CSV table of C-alpha atoms and ligand atoms in Angstrom, one decimal:
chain,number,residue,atom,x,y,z
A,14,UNK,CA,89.8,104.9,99.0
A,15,UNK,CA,93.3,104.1,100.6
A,16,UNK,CA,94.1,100.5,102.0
A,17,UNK,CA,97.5,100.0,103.9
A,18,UNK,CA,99.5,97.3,102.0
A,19,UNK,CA,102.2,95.5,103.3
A,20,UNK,CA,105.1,96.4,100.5
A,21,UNK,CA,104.2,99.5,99.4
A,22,UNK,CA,102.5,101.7,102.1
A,23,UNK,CA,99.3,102.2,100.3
A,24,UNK,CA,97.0,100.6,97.8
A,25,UNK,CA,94.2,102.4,96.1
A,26,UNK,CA,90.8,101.2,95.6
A,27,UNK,CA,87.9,101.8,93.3
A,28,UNK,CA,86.4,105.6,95.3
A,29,UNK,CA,82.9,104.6,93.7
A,30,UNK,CA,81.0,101.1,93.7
A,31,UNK,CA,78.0,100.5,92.2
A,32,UNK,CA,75.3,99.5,94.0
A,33,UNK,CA,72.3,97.2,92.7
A,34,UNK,CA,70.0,100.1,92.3
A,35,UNK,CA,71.8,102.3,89.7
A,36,UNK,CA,71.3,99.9,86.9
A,37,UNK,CA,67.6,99.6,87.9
A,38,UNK,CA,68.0,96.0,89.4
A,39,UNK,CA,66.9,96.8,92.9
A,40,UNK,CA,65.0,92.6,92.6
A,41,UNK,CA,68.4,91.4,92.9
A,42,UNK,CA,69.5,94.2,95.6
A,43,UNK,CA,68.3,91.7,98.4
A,44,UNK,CA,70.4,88.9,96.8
A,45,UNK,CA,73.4,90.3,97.0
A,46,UNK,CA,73.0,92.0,100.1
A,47,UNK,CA,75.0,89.3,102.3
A,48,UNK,CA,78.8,88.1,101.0
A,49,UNK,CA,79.1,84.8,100.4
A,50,UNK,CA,75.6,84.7,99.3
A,51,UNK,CA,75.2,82.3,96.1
A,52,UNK,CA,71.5,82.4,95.3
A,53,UNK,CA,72.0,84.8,91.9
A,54,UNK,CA,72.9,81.8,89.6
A,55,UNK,CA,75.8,84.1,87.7
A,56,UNK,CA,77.8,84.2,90.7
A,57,UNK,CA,76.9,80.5,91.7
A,58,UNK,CA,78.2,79.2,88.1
A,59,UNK,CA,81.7,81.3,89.0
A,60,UNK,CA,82.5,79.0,92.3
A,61,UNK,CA,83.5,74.8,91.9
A,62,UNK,CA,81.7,72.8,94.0
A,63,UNK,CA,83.4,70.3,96.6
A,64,UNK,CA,85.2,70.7,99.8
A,65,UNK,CA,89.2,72.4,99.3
A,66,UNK,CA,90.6,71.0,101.6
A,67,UNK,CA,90.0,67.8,100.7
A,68,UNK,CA,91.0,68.4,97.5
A,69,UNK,CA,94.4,69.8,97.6
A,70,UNK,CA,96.9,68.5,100.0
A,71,UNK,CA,100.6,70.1,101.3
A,72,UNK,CA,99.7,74.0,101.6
A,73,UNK,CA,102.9,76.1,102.4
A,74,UNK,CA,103.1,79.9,102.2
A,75,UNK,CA,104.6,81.5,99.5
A,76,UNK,CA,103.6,85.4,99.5
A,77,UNK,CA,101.5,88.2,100.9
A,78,UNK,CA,99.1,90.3,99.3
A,79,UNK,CA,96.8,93.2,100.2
A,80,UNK,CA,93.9,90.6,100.6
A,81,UNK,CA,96.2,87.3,102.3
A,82,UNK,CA,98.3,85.1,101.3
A,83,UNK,CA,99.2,82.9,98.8
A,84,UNK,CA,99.9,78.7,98.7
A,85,UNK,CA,101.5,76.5,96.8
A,86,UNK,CA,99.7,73.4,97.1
A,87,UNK,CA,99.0,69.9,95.3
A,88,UNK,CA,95.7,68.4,93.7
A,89,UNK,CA,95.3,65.3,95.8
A,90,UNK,CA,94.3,63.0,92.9
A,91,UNK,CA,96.9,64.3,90.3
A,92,UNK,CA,99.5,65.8,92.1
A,93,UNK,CA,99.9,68.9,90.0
A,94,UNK,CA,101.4,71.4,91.6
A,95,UNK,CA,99.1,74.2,91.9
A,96,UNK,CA,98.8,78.6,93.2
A,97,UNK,CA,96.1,79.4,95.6
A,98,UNK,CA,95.4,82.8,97.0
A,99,UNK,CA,93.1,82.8,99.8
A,100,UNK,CA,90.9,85.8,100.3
A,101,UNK,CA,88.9,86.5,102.9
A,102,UNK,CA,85.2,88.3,103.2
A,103,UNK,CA,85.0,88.3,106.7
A,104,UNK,CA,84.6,91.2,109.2
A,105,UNK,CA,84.8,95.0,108.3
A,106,UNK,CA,83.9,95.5,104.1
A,107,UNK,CA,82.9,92.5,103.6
A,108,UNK,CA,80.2,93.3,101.1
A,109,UNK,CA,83.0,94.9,99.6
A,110,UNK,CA,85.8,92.6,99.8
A,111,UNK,CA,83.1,90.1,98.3
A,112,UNK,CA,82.8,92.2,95.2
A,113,UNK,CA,86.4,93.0,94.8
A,114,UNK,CA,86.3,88.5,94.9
A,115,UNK,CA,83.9,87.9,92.4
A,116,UNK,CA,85.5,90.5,89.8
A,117,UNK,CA,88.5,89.0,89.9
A,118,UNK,CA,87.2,85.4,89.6
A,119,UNK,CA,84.9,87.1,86.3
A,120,UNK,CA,88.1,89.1,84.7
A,121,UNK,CA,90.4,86.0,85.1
A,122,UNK,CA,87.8,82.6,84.4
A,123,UNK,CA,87.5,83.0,80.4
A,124,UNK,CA,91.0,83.9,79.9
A,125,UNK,CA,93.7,81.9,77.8
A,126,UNK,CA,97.0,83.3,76.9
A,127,UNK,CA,100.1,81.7,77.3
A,128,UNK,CA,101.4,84.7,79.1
A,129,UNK,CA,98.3,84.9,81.1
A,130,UNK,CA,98.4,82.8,84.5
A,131,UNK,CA,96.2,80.1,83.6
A,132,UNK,CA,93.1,80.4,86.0
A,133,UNK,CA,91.9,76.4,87.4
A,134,UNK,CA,89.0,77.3,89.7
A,135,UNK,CA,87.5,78.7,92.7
A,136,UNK,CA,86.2,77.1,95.7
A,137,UNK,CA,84.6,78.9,99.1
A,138,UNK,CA,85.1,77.9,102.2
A,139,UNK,CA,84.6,79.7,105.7
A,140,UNK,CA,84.4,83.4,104.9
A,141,UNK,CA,87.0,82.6,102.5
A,142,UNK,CA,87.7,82.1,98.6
A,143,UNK,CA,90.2,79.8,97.0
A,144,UNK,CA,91.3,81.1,94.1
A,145,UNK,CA,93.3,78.1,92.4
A,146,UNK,CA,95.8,79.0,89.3
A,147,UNK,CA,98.7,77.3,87.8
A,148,UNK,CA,101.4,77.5,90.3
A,149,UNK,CA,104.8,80.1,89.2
A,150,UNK,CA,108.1,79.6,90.8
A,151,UNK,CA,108.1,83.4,92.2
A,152,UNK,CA,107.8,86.8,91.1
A,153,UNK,CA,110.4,89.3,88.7
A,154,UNK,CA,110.0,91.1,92.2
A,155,UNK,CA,111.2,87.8,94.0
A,156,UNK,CA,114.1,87.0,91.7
A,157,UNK,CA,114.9,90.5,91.6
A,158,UNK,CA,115.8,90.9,94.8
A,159,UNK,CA,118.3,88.0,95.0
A,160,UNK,CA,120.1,89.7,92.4
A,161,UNK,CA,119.8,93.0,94.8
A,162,UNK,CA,123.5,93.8,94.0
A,163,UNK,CA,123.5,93.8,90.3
A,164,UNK,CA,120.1,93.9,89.0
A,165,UNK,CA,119.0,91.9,86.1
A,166,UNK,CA,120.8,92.0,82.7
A,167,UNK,CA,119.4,93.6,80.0
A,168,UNK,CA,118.6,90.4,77.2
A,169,UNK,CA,116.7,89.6,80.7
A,170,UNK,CA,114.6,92.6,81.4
A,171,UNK,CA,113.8,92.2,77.4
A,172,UNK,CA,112.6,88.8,77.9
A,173,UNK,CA,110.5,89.9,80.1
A,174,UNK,CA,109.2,92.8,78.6
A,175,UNK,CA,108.3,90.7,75.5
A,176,UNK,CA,106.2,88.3,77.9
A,177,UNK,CA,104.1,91.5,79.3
A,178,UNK,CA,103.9,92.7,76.1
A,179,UNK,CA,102.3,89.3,74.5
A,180,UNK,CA,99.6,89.4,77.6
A,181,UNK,CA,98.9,93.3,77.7
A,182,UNK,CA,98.1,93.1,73.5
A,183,UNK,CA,95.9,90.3,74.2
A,184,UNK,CA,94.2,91.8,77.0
A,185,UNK,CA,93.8,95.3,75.2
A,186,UNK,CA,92.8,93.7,72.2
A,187,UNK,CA,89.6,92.3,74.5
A,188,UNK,CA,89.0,96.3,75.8
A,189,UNK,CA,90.7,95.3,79.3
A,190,UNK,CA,93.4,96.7,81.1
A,191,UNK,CA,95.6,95.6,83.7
A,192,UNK,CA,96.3,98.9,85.7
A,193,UNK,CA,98.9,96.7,88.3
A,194,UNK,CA,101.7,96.2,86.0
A,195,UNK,CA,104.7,95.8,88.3
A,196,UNK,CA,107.4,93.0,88.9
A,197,UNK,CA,105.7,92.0,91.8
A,198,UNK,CA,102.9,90.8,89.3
A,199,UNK,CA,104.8,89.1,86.9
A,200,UNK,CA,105.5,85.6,87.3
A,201,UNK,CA,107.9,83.3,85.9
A,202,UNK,CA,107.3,79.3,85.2
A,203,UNK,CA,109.4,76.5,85.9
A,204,UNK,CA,109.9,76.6,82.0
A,205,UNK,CA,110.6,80.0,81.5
A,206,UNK,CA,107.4,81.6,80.5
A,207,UNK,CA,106.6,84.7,81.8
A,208,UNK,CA,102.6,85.1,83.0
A,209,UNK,CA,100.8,88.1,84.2
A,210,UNK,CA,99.2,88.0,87.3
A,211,UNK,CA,97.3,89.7,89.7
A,212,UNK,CA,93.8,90.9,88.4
A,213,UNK,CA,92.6,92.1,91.7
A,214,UNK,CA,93.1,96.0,90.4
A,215,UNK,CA,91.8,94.9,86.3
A,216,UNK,CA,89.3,96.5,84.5
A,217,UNK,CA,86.8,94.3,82.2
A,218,UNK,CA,85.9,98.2,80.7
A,219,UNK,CA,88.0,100.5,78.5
A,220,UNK,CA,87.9,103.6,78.9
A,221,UNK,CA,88.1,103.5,82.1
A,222,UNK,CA,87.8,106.5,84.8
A,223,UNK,CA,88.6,105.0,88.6
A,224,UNK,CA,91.8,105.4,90.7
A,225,UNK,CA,93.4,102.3,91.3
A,226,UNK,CA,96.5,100.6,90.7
A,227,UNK,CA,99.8,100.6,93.2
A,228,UNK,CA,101.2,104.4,93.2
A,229,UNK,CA,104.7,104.5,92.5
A,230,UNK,CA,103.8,102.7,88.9
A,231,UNK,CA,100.8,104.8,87.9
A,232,UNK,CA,100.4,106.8,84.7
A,233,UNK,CA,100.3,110.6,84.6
A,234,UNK,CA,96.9,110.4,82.9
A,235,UNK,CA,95.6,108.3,85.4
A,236,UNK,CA,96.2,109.8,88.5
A,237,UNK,CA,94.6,113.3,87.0
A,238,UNK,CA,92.0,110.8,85.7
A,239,UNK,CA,89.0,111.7,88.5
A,240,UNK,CA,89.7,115.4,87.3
A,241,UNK,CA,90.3,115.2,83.6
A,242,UNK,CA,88.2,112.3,82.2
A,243,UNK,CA,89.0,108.6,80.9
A,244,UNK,CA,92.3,106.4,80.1
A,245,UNK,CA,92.8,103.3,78.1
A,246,UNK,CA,95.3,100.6,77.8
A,247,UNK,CA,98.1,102.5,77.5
A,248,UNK,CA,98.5,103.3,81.4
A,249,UNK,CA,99.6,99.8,81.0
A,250,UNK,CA,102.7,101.0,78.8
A,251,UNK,CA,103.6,103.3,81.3
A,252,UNK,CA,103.7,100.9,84.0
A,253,UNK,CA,105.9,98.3,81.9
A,254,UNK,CA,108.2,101.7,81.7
A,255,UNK,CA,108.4,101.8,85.2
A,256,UNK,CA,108.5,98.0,85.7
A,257,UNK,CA,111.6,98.4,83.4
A,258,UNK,CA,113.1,100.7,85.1
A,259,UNK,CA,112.5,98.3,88.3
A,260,UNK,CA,114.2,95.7,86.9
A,261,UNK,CA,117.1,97.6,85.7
A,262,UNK,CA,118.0,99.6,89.3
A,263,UNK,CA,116.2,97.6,91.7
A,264,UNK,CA,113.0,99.9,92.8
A,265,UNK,CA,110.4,102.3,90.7
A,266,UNK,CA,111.5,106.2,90.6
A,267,UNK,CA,110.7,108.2,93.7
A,268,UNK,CA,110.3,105.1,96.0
A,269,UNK,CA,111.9,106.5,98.4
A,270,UNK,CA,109.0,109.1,98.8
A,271,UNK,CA,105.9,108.3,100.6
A,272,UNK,CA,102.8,107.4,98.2
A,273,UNK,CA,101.3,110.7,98.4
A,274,UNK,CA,104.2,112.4,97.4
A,275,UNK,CA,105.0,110.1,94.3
A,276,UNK,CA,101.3,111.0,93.1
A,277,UNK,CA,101.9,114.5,93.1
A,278,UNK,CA,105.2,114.0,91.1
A,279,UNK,CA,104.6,111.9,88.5
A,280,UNK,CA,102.1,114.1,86.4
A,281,UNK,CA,103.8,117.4,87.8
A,282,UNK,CA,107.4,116.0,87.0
A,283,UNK,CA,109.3,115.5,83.6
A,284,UNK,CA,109.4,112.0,82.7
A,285,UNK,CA,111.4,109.8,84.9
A,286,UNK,CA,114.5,107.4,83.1
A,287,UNK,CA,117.4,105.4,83.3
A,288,UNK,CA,120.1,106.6,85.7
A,289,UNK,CA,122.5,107.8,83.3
A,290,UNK,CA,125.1,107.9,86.1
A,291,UNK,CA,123.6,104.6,87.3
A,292,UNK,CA,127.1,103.1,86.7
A,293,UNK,CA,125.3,100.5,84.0
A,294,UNK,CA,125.8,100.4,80.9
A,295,UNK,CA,122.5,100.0,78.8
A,296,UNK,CA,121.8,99.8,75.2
A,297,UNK,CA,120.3,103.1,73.0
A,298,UNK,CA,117.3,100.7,72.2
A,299,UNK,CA,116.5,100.5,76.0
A,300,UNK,CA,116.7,103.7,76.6
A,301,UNK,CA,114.4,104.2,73.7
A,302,UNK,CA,112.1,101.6,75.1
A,303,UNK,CA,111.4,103.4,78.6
A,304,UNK,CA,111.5,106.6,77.0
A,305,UNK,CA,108.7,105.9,74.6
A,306,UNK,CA,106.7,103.8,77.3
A,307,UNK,CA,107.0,106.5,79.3
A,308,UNK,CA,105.5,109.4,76.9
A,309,UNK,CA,103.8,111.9,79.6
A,310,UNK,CA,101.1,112.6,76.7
A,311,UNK,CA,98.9,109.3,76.0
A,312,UNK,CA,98.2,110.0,72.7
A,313,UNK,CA,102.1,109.9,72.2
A,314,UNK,CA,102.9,106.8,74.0
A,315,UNK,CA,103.0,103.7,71.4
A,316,UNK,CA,100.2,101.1,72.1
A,317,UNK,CA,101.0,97.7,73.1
A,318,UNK,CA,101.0,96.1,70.1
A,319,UNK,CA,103.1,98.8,68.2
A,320,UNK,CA,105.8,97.9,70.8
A,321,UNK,CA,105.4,94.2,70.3
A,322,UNK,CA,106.1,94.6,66.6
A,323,UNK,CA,107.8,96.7,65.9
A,324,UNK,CA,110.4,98.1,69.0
A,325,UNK,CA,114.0,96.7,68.3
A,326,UNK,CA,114.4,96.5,72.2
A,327,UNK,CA,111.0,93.9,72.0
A,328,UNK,CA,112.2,92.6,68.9
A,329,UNK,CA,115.4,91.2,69.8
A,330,UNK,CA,118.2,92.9,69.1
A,331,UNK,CA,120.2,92.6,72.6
A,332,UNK,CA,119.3,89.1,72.8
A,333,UNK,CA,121.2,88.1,69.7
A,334,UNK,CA,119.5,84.7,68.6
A,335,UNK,CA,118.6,83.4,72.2
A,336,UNK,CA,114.4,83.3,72.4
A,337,UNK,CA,113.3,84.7,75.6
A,338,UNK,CA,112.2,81.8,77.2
A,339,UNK,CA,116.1,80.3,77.2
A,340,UNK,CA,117.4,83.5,78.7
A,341,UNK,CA,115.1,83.5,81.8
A,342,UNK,CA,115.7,79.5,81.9
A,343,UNK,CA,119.4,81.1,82.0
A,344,UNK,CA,118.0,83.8,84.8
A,345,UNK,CA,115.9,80.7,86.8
A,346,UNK,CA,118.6,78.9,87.1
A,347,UNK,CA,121.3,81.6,88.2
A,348,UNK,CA,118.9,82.5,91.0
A,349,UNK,CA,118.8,79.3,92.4
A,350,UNK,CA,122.2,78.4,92.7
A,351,UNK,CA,122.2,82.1,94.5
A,352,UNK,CA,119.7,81.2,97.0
A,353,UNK,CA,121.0,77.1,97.4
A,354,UNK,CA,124.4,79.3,98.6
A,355,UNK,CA,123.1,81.7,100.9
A,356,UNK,CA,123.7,81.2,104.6
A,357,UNK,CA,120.6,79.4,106.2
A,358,UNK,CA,120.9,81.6,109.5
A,359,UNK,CA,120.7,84.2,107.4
A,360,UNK,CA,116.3,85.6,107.4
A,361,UNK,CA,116.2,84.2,103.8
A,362,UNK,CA,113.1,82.2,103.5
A,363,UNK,CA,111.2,84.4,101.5
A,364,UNK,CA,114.0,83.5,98.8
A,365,UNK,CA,114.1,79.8,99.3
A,366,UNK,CA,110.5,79.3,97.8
A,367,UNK,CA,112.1,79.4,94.6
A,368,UNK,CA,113.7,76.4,95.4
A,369,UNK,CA,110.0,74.7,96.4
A,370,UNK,CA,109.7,72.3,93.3
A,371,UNK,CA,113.4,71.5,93.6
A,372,UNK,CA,112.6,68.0,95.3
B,429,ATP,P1,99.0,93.2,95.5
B,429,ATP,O1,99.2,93.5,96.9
B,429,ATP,O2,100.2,93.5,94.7
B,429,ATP,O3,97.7,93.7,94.9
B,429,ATP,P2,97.7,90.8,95.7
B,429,ATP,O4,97.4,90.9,97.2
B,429,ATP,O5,96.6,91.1,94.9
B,429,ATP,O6,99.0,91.7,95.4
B,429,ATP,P3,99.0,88.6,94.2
B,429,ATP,O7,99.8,89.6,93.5
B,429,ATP,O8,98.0,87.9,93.3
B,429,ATP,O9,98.2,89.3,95.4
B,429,ATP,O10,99.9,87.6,94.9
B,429,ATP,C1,100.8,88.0,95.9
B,429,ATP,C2,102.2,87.3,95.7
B,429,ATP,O11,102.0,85.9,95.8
B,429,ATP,C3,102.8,87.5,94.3
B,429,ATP,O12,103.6,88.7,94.3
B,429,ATP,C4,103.6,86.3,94.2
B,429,ATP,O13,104.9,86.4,94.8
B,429,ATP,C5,102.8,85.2,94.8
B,429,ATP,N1,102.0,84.5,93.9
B,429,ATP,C6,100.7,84.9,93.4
B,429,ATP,N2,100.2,84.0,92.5
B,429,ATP,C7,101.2,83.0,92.3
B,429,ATP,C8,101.3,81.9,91.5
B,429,ATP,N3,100.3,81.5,90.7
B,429,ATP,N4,102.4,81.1,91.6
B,429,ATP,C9,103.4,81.5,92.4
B,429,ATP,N5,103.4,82.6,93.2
B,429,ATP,C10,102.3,83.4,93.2
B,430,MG,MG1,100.1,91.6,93.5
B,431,MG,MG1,96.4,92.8,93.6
């Protein structure tokens, strides 16, 4: 069920897969028996033909995940700058980890929001998938901690909220949900958009019962979920209260605990909020904002849409007349000219990949 990740100790997986037989389609069980295997013509039509290496050129690391990392790269032919995350089926769960592929390839390959990474394709090669998307300049989580010091500003952590919001409505308004909302997931364009990423942890379903998702940003409801039935959508709101909250102090409430820990908190615990003695000074509409994202009782907790039209801290209100996408040009650029000035001896690369279209 539990899978060490590299940032934050522990990752949790779906406890139940379904195998071939449950739905009665044991013809197909010995079609899908090997990873990688493409004779069922659904999972065929999901992969691009043609060779990826030849087709994309100038590969450089930009990030880690729980499955590999992630390129930026260049279509050879039209040298557009492109994301791809490379995840590998090999060795131990690899029937598994070929599953965990293909759902992610299905939940992202029909989607088109302009706060939804834009998916391009998916090629295999060697054990491996190539899952190609428009390519982001970094993570809130990235840009976040270049700002380590003073945290973002508050028109800023509204901008961004506005972006989730657009993509969670859209998503919820299809009967999916996200269940990895975190900065780390969020990405931000060279033009300021903000897209949502990661669908590694989505579920095409709603309601939905499994445990998964990245602790520290779980909802209440669905950590007890396994014991006391189904959640919807709205364990996204929760997560974009604790993202806030990220933004705004630098790391999710009770990060300093282990995993476990933090799961036995956040249901047991009164809601977590802003520091009041956080020695920032934030607006009563923000407040409001994580508050009401961060309702304990579902039923209580606003939907997305509600918040997108109809909270003043979505709406606009700190961020005068400036539309969101200015601001986090504002932010982008502010970052940069952080990282151009930080000392090159200094183990800063990670942070210099925002600079990678700068040429
Ligand atoms: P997690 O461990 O959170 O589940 P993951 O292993 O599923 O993550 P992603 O979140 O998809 O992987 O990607 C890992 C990191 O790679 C991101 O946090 C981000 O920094 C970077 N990244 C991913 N996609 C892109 C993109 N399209 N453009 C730029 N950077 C990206
Ligand atoms: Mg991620
Ligand atoms: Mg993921």
């Amino acid at each position: 069920i539990m899978q060490s990740d590299n940032k934050n100790g522990l990752k949790l997986l779906e406890p139940v897969r379904k195998s071939g037989f449950e739905n009665g389609n044991e013809h197909l069980l010995h079609q899908v028996q090997r990873a990688g295997n493409l004779d069922d013509p659904e999972v065929a039509a999901l992969f691009d033909a043609g060779d990826p290496d030849r087709i994309f050129e100038d590969l450089r690391a930009i990030g880690h995940g729980s499955f590999g990392a992630v390129y930026f790269a260049r279509n050879r032919e039209s040298k557009e700058s492109v994301a791809i995350k490379k995840m590998s089926f090999m060795g131990k769960q690899s029937m598994e980890k070929w599953q965990d592929i293909l759902k992610e390839i299905r939940f992202l390959w029909d989607l088109h929001h302009p706060n939804i990474i834009e998916y391009k394709g998916c090629y295999l090669k060697e054990q491996t998938a190539w899952l190609v998307t428009e390519y982001c300049i970094g993570s809130a989580s990235d840009i976040l901690h270049v700002h380590k010091q003073s945290g973002l500003r508050e028109p800023e952590i509204s901008s961004i909220c506005s972006g989730v919001l657009l993509a969670l409505d859209h998503l919820h308004s299809l009967g999916r949900i996200h269940r990895d909302v975190k900065a780390g997931n969020i990405l931000l364009s060279e033009s300021g958009s903000v897209k949502l990423a990661d669908f590694g942890s989505a579920s095409l379903h709603c309601p939905a019962q499994s445990f998964v998702g990245t602790p520290y940003w779980m909802a209440p409801e669905l950590i007890l979920a396994m014991e006391e039935g189904h959640y919807d959508g709205k364990v996204d709101v929760w997560s974009l209260g604790i993202t806030s909250i990220e933004l705004a102090e630098g790391k999710p409430p009770y990060f300093s605990m282990n995993a476990m820990s933090a799961l036995y908190h956040i249901p047991q615990n009164e809601s977590p909020s802003l520091d009041p003695r956080g020695g920032r000074v934030w607006s009563p509409q923000f407040r409001h904002f994580v508050q009401t994202c961060l309702l304990k009782k579902p039923e209580e907790r606003p939907t997305s849409k509600q918040l997108l039209t109809s909270h003043p801290f979505i709406s606009g209100g700190s961020r005068a007349s400036i539309s969101p996408s200015q601001i986090l040009l504002e932010l982008i650029s502010r970052t940069k000219s952080a990282v151009r000035e930080l000392d090159d001896n200094l183990n800063c690369k990670k942070m210099k990949r925002i600079l990678l279209t700068d040429d």
